[in-house]
Amino acid sequence: MNLLKSASLILCMVIAGCSSNDEKPVEVVAAPSPVIDAAWLDGYEPRLRDALKDSHFELERREGVLVVTAPVDGSFNPDRPGMLLPVTLGPLSRVAKLVEGDAKTAVVVLGHADSTGPIEVNRDISRQRAGAVAAIFRLSGLKHDRLRIRGLGSDMPRASNEKEEGRALNRRVEMVLAPQPTLLALIAKYSDAPGKPTQVAAAEVNKTK
């Protein structure tokens, strides 16, 4: 009988402890860590450089990923933010085909704007530009499980917005290529909602398309 009473008391204490101060357990969804694959980087970089040959796009390594940057000036119709110029279609299609043919590689397309104009307008324009580039990847057959887009507006400038030269550098679209296991980590890092990466990562896990 004493044993039964003790077990009941412990059970009550556990229940009370879980509900004390009206605090409920908060489920925390941790963003996965990036996968840095040196062999993948070494093998993929020369293939990308070949695909981008004679174009005005830039290529760089950045924290275990490869980033292809398309400047807005010279890549997009100045009167229609979401329309690519014909000169970009060749190199973009070659990059898209390269990625589509390798099931181990994923892409996050990031649209960026300068700080001119309202924040939400900049964010919308940057999404349009990212969507236009992502459409080339979709036409090549890349599916949603390996392709995401983000419109970051003016949140991540690469230069000062005080002068036109800096604003031109900030108006760009970046294609971030990485090993497939890194996709969710990239989604969390380059979130449309700054400061809430874990929520975005969780939403992407449950999202189907």
PDB file of C-alpha atoms in Angstrom:
ATOM      1  CA  MET A   1       0.000   0.000   0.000  1.00  0.00           C
ATOM      2  CA  ASN A   2       2.831   2.392   0.883  1.00  0.00           C
ATOM      3  CA  LEU A   3       4.414   1.605  -2.484  1.00  0.00           C
ATOM      4  CA  LEU A   4       1.169   2.451  -4.277  1.00  0.00           C
ATOM      5  CA  LYS A   5       0.860   5.744  -2.389  1.00  0.00           C
ATOM      6  CA  SER A   6       4.461   6.659  -3.228  1.00  0.00           C
ATOM      7  CA  ALA A   7       3.933   5.929  -6.915  1.00  0.00           C
ATOM      8  CA  SER A   8       0.765   8.035  -6.920  1.00  0.00           C
ATOM      9  CA  LEU A   9       2.583  10.903  -5.202  1.00  0.00           C
ATOM     10  CA  ILE A  10       5.424  10.822  -7.752  1.00  0.00           C
ATOM     11  CA  LEU A  11       2.916  10.802 -10.616  1.00  0.00           C
ATOM     12  CA  CYS A  12       1.118  13.827  -9.168  1.00  0.00           C
ATOM     13  CA  MET A  13       4.410  15.673  -8.754  1.00  0.00           C
ATOM     14  CA  VAL A  14       5.362  14.986 -12.385  1.00  0.00           C
ATOM     15  CA  ILE A  15       1.987  16.212 -13.663  1.00  0.00           C
ATOM     16  CA  ALA A  16       2.134  19.286 -11.445  1.00  0.00           C
ATOM     17  CA  GLY A  17       5.677  20.018 -12.570  1.00  0.00           C
ATOM     18  CA  CYS A  18       4.695  19.907 -16.228  1.00  0.00           C
ATOM     19  CA  SER A  19       1.836  22.324 -15.729  1.00  0.00           C
ATOM     20  CA  SER A  20       3.281  24.656 -13.102  1.00  0.00           C
ATOM     21  CA  ASN A  21       3.175  28.380 -13.808  1.00  0.00           C
ATOM     22  CA  ASP A  22       0.966  27.658 -16.817  1.00  0.00           C
ATOM     23  CA  GLU A  23       4.055  26.974 -18.894  1.00  0.00           C
ATOM     24  CA  LYS A  24       3.678  24.497 -21.703  1.00  0.00           C
ATOM     25  CA  PRO A  25       6.569  22.774 -23.463  1.00  0.00           C
ATOM     26  CA  VAL A  26       7.565  24.629 -26.602  1.00  0.00           C
ATOM     27  CA  GLU A  27       8.509  22.519 -29.577  1.00  0.00           C
ATOM     28  CA  VAL A  28      11.688  23.862 -31.103  1.00  0.00           C
ATOM     29  CA  VAL A  29      12.491  22.921 -34.669  1.00  0.00           C
ATOM     30  CA  ALA A  30      16.212  23.260 -35.200  1.00  0.00           C
ATOM     31  CA  ALA A  31      17.441  24.107 -38.663  1.00  0.00           C
ATOM     32  CA  PRO A  32      19.692  21.364 -40.037  1.00  0.00           C
ATOM     33  CA  SER A  33      23.382  22.128 -40.329  1.00  0.00           C
ATOM     34  CA  PRO A  34      24.841  22.762 -43.787  1.00  0.00           C
ATOM     35  CA  VAL A  35      26.639  19.892 -45.445  1.00  0.00           C
ATOM     36  CA  ILE A  36      30.100  20.984 -46.585  1.00  0.00           C
ATOM     37  CA  ASP A  37      31.303  18.591 -49.250  1.00  0.00           C
ATOM     38  CA  ALA A  38      34.737  19.601 -50.518  1.00  0.00           C
ATOM     39  CA  ALA A  39      34.719  16.924 -53.220  1.00  0.00           C
ATOM     40  CA  TRP A  40      31.377  18.201 -54.525  1.00  0.00           C
ATOM     41  CA  LEU A  41      32.686  21.778 -54.596  1.00  0.00           C
ATOM     42  CA  ASP A  42      35.873  20.813 -56.415  1.00  0.00           C
ATOM     43  CA  GLY A  43      33.985  18.778 -58.986  1.00  0.00           C
ATOM     44  CA  TYR A  44      31.103  21.170 -59.575  1.00  0.00           C
ATOM     45  CA  GLU A  45      32.921  24.498 -59.772  1.00  0.00           C
ATOM     46  CA  PRO A  46      34.730  23.909 -63.097  1.00  0.00           C
ATOM     47  CA  ARG A  47      31.524  22.580 -64.665  1.00  0.00           C
ATOM     48  CA  LEU A  48      29.684  25.729 -63.611  1.00  0.00           C
ATOM     49  CA  ARG A  49      32.447  27.977 -64.906  1.00  0.00           C
ATOM     50  CA  ASP A  50      32.212  26.231 -68.249  1.00  0.00           C
ATOM     51  CA  ALA A  51      28.419  26.713 -68.312  1.00  0.00           C
ATOM     52  CA  LEU A  52      28.859  30.426 -67.547  1.00  0.00           C
ATOM     53  CA  LYS A  53      31.654  31.019 -70.045  1.00  0.00           C
ATOM     54  CA  ASP A  54      31.395  34.338 -71.932  1.00  0.00           C
ATOM     55  CA  SER A  55      28.473  35.519 -69.751  1.00  0.00           C
ATOM     56  CA  HIS A  56      28.386  38.487 -67.352  1.00  0.00           C
ATOM     57  CA  PHE A  57      27.423  36.232 -64.422  1.00  0.00           C
ATOM     58  CA  GLU A  58      29.738  35.797 -61.429  1.00  0.00           C
ATOM     59  CA  LEU A  59      30.639  32.558 -59.634  1.00  0.00           C
ATOM     60  CA  GLU A  60      32.063  32.223 -56.125  1.00  0.00           C
ATOM     61  CA  ARG A  61      32.431  29.726 -53.310  1.00  0.00           C
ATOM     62  CA  ARG A  62      30.700  30.726 -50.124  1.00  0.00           C
ATOM     63  CA  GLU A  63      30.545  28.620 -46.930  1.00  0.00           C
ATOM     64  CA  GLY A  64      30.318  25.253 -48.644  1.00  0.00           C
ATOM     65  CA  VAL A  65      28.066  26.381 -51.511  1.00  0.00           C
ATOM     66  CA  LEU A  66      28.534  27.743 -55.018  1.00  0.00           C
ATOM     67  CA  VAL A  67      26.829  31.053 -55.788  1.00  0.00           C
ATOM     68  CA  VAL A  68      26.054  32.249 -59.307  1.00  0.00           C
ATOM     69  CA  THR A  69      25.194  35.957 -59.336  1.00  0.00           C
ATOM     70  CA  ALA A  70      23.216  37.608 -62.134  1.00  0.00           C
ATOM     71  CA  PRO A  71      23.302  41.411 -61.932  1.00  0.00           C
ATOM     72  CA  VAL A  72      19.899  42.951 -62.610  1.00  0.00           C
ATOM     73  CA  ASP A  73      21.427  45.551 -64.918  1.00  0.00           C
ATOM     74  CA  GLY A  74      21.967  43.739 -68.195  1.00  0.00           C
ATOM     75  CA  SER A  75      19.951  40.673 -67.148  1.00  0.00           C
ATOM     76  CA  PHE A  76      16.407  42.011 -66.740  1.00  0.00           C
ATOM     77  CA  ASN A  77      14.150  44.275 -68.774  1.00  0.00           C
ATOM     78  CA  PRO A  78      14.361  47.656 -66.989  1.00  0.00           C
ATOM     79  CA  ASP A  79      10.640  48.274 -67.616  1.00  0.00           C
ATOM     80  CA  ARG A  80       9.467  44.818 -66.494  1.00  0.00           C
ATOM     81  CA  PRO A  81      11.196  43.516 -63.353  1.00  0.00           C
ATOM     82  CA  GLY A  82      10.181  39.900 -63.915  1.00  0.00           C
ATOM     83  CA  MET A  83      11.344  39.629 -67.537  1.00  0.00           C
ATOM     84  CA  LEU A  84      14.787  38.262 -68.362  1.00  0.00           C
ATOM     85  CA  LEU A  85      16.707  39.639 -71.324  1.00  0.00           C
ATOM     86  CA  PRO A  86      17.491  37.148 -74.130  1.00  0.00           C
ATOM     87  CA  VAL A  87      21.238  37.368 -73.417  1.00  0.00           C
ATOM     88  CA  THR A  88      20.715  35.568 -70.092  1.00  0.00           C
ATOM     89  CA  LEU A  89      18.808  32.576 -71.430  1.00  0.00           C
ATOM     90  CA  GLY A  90      21.831  30.686 -72.750  1.00  0.00           C
ATOM     91  CA  PRO A  91      23.940  30.618 -69.565  1.00  0.00           C
ATOM     92  CA  LEU A  92      20.902  30.164 -67.318  1.00  0.00           C
ATOM     93  CA  SER A  93      19.690  27.202 -69.366  1.00  0.00           C
ATOM     94  CA  ARG A  94      23.135  25.583 -69.250  1.00  0.00           C
ATOM     95  CA  VAL A  95      23.307  25.958 -65.468  1.00  0.00           C
ATOM     96  CA  ALA A  96      19.751  24.625 -65.116  1.00  0.00           C
ATOM     97  CA  LYS A  97      20.520  21.578 -67.263  1.00  0.00           C
ATOM     98  CA  LEU A  98      23.664  20.907 -65.275  1.00  0.00           C
ATOM     99  CA  VAL A  99      21.733  20.930 -61.995  1.00  0.00           C
ATOM    100  CA  GLU A 100      18.754  18.990 -63.313  1.00  0.00           C
ATOM    101  CA  GLY A 101      21.028  16.186 -64.454  1.00  0.00           C
ATOM    102  CA  ASP A 102      22.516  15.752 -60.975  1.00  0.00           C
ATOM    103  CA  ALA A 103      20.040  14.496 -58.377  1.00  0.00           C
ATOM    104  CA  LYS A 104      22.511  15.288 -55.581  1.00  0.00           C
ATOM    105  CA  THR A 105      22.336  19.054 -56.145  1.00  0.00           C
ATOM    106  CA  ALA A 106      19.699  21.590 -55.052  1.00  0.00           C
ATOM    107  CA  VAL A 107      19.225  25.308 -55.740  1.00  0.00           C
ATOM    108  CA  VAL A 108      17.846  28.269 -53.802  1.00  0.00           C
ATOM    109  CA  VAL A 109      17.255  31.310 -56.015  1.00  0.00           C
ATOM    110  CA  LEU A 110      17.536  34.595 -54.111  1.00  0.00           C
ATOM    111  CA  GLY A 111      16.216  37.904 -55.401  1.00  0.00           C
ATOM    112  CA  HIS A 112      17.810  41.097 -54.064  1.00  0.00           C
ATOM    113  CA  ALA A 113      16.996  44.792 -54.492  1.00  0.00           C
ATOM    114  CA  ASP A 114      18.555  48.086 -53.491  1.00  0.00           C
ATOM    115  CA  SER A 115      17.053  50.222 -50.734  1.00  0.00           C
ATOM    116  CA  THR A 116      15.311  52.673 -53.079  1.00  0.00           C
ATOM    117  CA  GLY A 117      11.549  52.667 -52.573  1.00  0.00           C
ATOM    118  CA  PRO A 118       9.245  51.026 -49.995  1.00  0.00           C
ATOM    119  CA  ILE A 119      10.433  47.819 -48.318  1.00  0.00           C
ATOM    120  CA  GLU A 120       7.493  45.701 -49.482  1.00  0.00           C
ATOM    121  CA  VAL A 121       7.798  46.926 -53.071  1.00  0.00           C
ATOM    122  CA  ASN A 122      11.478  45.983 -53.075  1.00  0.00           C
ATOM    123  CA  ARG A 123      10.649  42.579 -51.638  1.00  0.00           C
ATOM    124  CA  ASP A 124       7.963  41.976 -54.276  1.00  0.00           C
ATOM    125  CA  ILE A 125      10.280  43.005 -57.128  1.00  0.00           C
ATOM    126  CA  SER A 126      13.019  40.754 -55.803  1.00  0.00           C
ATOM    127  CA  ARG A 127      10.575  37.824 -55.680  1.00  0.00           C
ATOM    128  CA  GLN A 128       9.562  38.475 -59.282  1.00  0.00           C
ATOM    129  CA  ARG A 129      13.166  38.412 -60.400  1.00  0.00           C
ATOM    130  CA  ALA A 130      13.911  35.241 -58.444  1.00  0.00           C
ATOM    131  CA  GLY A 131      10.784  33.660 -59.917  1.00  0.00           C
ATOM    132  CA  ALA A 132      11.862  34.495 -63.459  1.00  0.00           C
ATOM    133  CA  VAL A 133      15.217  32.763 -62.955  1.00  0.00           C
ATOM    134  CA  ALA A 134      13.605  29.793 -61.180  1.00  0.00           C
ATOM    135  CA  ALA A 135      11.258  29.368 -64.156  1.00  0.00           C
ATOM    136  CA  ILE A 136      14.278  28.479 -66.318  1.00  0.00           C
ATOM    137  CA  PHE A 137      15.198  25.718 -63.876  1.00  0.00           C
ATOM    138  CA  ARG A 138      11.630  24.427 -63.870  1.00  0.00           C
ATOM    139  CA  LEU A 139      11.561  24.348 -67.667  1.00  0.00           C
ATOM    140  CA  SER A 140      14.670  22.196 -67.526  1.00  0.00           C
ATOM    141  CA  GLY A 141      12.802  19.723 -65.324  1.00  0.00           C
ATOM    142  CA  LEU A 142      13.961  20.636 -61.829  1.00  0.00           C
ATOM    143  CA  LYS A 143      11.293  19.725 -59.273  1.00  0.00           C
ATOM    144  CA  HIS A 144      10.187  21.492 -56.089  1.00  0.00           C
ATOM    145  CA  ASP A 145      12.131  19.122 -53.838  1.00  0.00           C
ATOM    146  CA  ARG A 146      15.363  20.604 -55.230  1.00  0.00           C
ATOM    147  CA  LEU A 147      14.340  24.183 -56.029  1.00  0.00           C
ATOM    148  CA  ARG A 148      13.212  27.077 -53.825  1.00  0.00           C
ATOM    149  CA  ILE A 149      12.977  30.826 -54.307  1.00  0.00           C
ATOM    150  CA  ARG A 150      13.278  33.696 -51.847  1.00  0.00           C
ATOM    151  CA  GLY A 151      12.665  37.419 -52.317  1.00  0.00           C
ATOM    152  CA  LEU A 152      14.890  39.223 -49.822  1.00  0.00           C
ATOM    153  CA  GLY A 153      14.381  42.795 -50.990  1.00  0.00           C
ATOM    154  CA  SER A 154      17.113  45.041 -49.606  1.00  0.00           C
ATOM    155  CA  ASP A 155      17.797  42.890 -46.520  1.00  0.00           C
ATOM    156  CA  MET A 156      21.197  41.585 -47.673  1.00  0.00           C
ATOM    157  CA  PRO A 157      23.129  44.327 -49.533  1.00  0.00           C
ATOM    158  CA  ARG A 158      26.593  43.557 -50.842  1.00  0.00           C
ATOM    159  CA  ALA A 159      27.556  47.253 -51.061  1.00  0.00           C
ATOM    160  CA  SER A 160      26.480  50.646 -49.730  1.00  0.00           C
ATOM    161  CA  ASN A 161      23.206  52.010 -51.090  1.00  0.00           C
ATOM    162  CA  GLU A 162      24.455  55.606 -50.812  1.00  0.00           C
ATOM    163  CA  LYS A 163      25.819  55.674 -54.365  1.00  0.00           C
ATOM    164  CA  GLU A 164      24.481  54.317 -57.651  1.00  0.00           C
ATOM    165  CA  GLU A 165      27.463  52.001 -58.055  1.00  0.00           C
ATOM    166  CA  GLY A 166      26.582  50.284 -54.792  1.00  0.00           C
ATOM    167  CA  ARG A 167      22.872  50.139 -55.561  1.00  0.00           C
ATOM    168  CA  ALA A 168      23.656  48.475 -58.904  1.00  0.00           C
ATOM    169  CA  LEU A 169      25.650  45.788 -57.098  1.00  0.00           C
ATOM    170  CA  ASN A 170      22.770  45.211 -54.696  1.00  0.00           C
ATOM    171  CA  ARG A 171      20.243  44.661 -57.492  1.00  0.00           C
ATOM    172  CA  ARG A 172      20.967  41.041 -58.286  1.00  0.00           C
ATOM    173  CA  VAL A 173      19.709  37.461 -58.342  1.00  0.00           C
ATOM    174  CA  GLU A 174      21.809  34.761 -56.724  1.00  0.00           C
ATOM    175  CA  MET A 175      21.545  31.062 -57.517  1.00  0.00           C
ATOM    176  CA  VAL A 176      22.882  29.165 -54.502  1.00  0.00           C
ATOM    177  CA  LEU A 177      23.870  25.628 -55.471  1.00  0.00           C
ATOM    178  CA  ALA A 178      24.551  23.065 -52.775  1.00  0.00           C
ATOM    179  CA  PRO A 179      24.373  19.348 -52.043  1.00  0.00           C
ATOM    180  CA  GLN A 180      20.766  18.207 -51.637  1.00  0.00           C
ATOM    181  CA  PRO A 181      21.031  17.588 -47.838  1.00  0.00           C
ATOM    182  CA  THR A 182      21.857  21.299 -47.381  1.00  0.00           C
ATOM    183  CA  LEU A 183      18.578  22.553 -48.891  1.00  0.00           C
ATOM    184  CA  LEU A 184      16.643  23.007 -45.645  1.00  0.00           C
ATOM    185  CA  ALA A 185      19.591  24.727 -43.990  1.00  0.00           C
ATOM    186  CA  LEU A 186      19.688  27.196 -46.894  1.00  0.00           C
ATOM    187  CA  ILE A 187      15.936  27.789 -46.660  1.00  0.00           C
ATOM    188  CA  ALA A 188      16.334  28.595 -42.972  1.00  0.00           C
ATOM    189  CA  LYS A 189      19.261  30.920 -43.610  1.00  0.00           C
ATOM    190  CA  TYR A 190      17.711  32.822 -46.493  1.00  0.00           C
ATOM    191  CA  SER A 191      14.236  33.269 -45.078  1.00  0.00           C
ATOM    192  CA  ASP A 192      11.592  35.737 -46.301  1.00  0.00           C
ATOM    193  CA  ALA A 193      10.892  36.392 -42.610  1.00  0.00           C
ATOM    194  CA  PRO A 194      14.180  37.494 -41.008  1.00  0.00           C
ATOM    195  CA  GLY A 195      14.611  36.238 -37.465  1.00  0.00           C
ATOM    196  CA  LYS A 196      12.300  33.227 -37.856  1.00  0.00           C
ATOM    197  CA  PRO A 197      14.397  30.643 -39.685  1.00  0.00           C
ATOM    198  CA  THR A 198      13.217  27.619 -37.721  1.00  0.00           C
ATOM    199  CA  GLN A 199       9.557  28.308 -38.510  1.00  0.00           C
ATOM    200  CA  VAL A 200      10.356  28.620 -42.204  1.00  0.00           C
ATOM    201  CA  ALA A 201      12.341  25.395 -42.164  1.00  0.00           C
ATOM    202  CA  ALA A 202       9.486  23.583 -40.449  1.00  0.00           C
ATOM    203  CA  ALA A 203       6.994  24.911 -42.973  1.00  0.00           C
ATOM    204  CA  GLU A 204       9.145  23.726 -45.858  1.00  0.00           C
ATOM    205  CA  VAL A 205       9.388  20.225 -44.403  1.00  0.00           C
ATOM    206  CA  ASN A 206       5.595  19.926 -44.340  1.00  0.00           C
ATOM    207  CA  LYS A 207       4.999  21.669 -47.656  1.00  0.00           C
ATOM    208  CA  THR A 208       4.099  19.621 -50.717  1.00  0.00           C
ATOM    209  CA  LYS A 209       3.739  20.751 -54.271  1.00  0.00           C
TER     210      LYS A 209
END
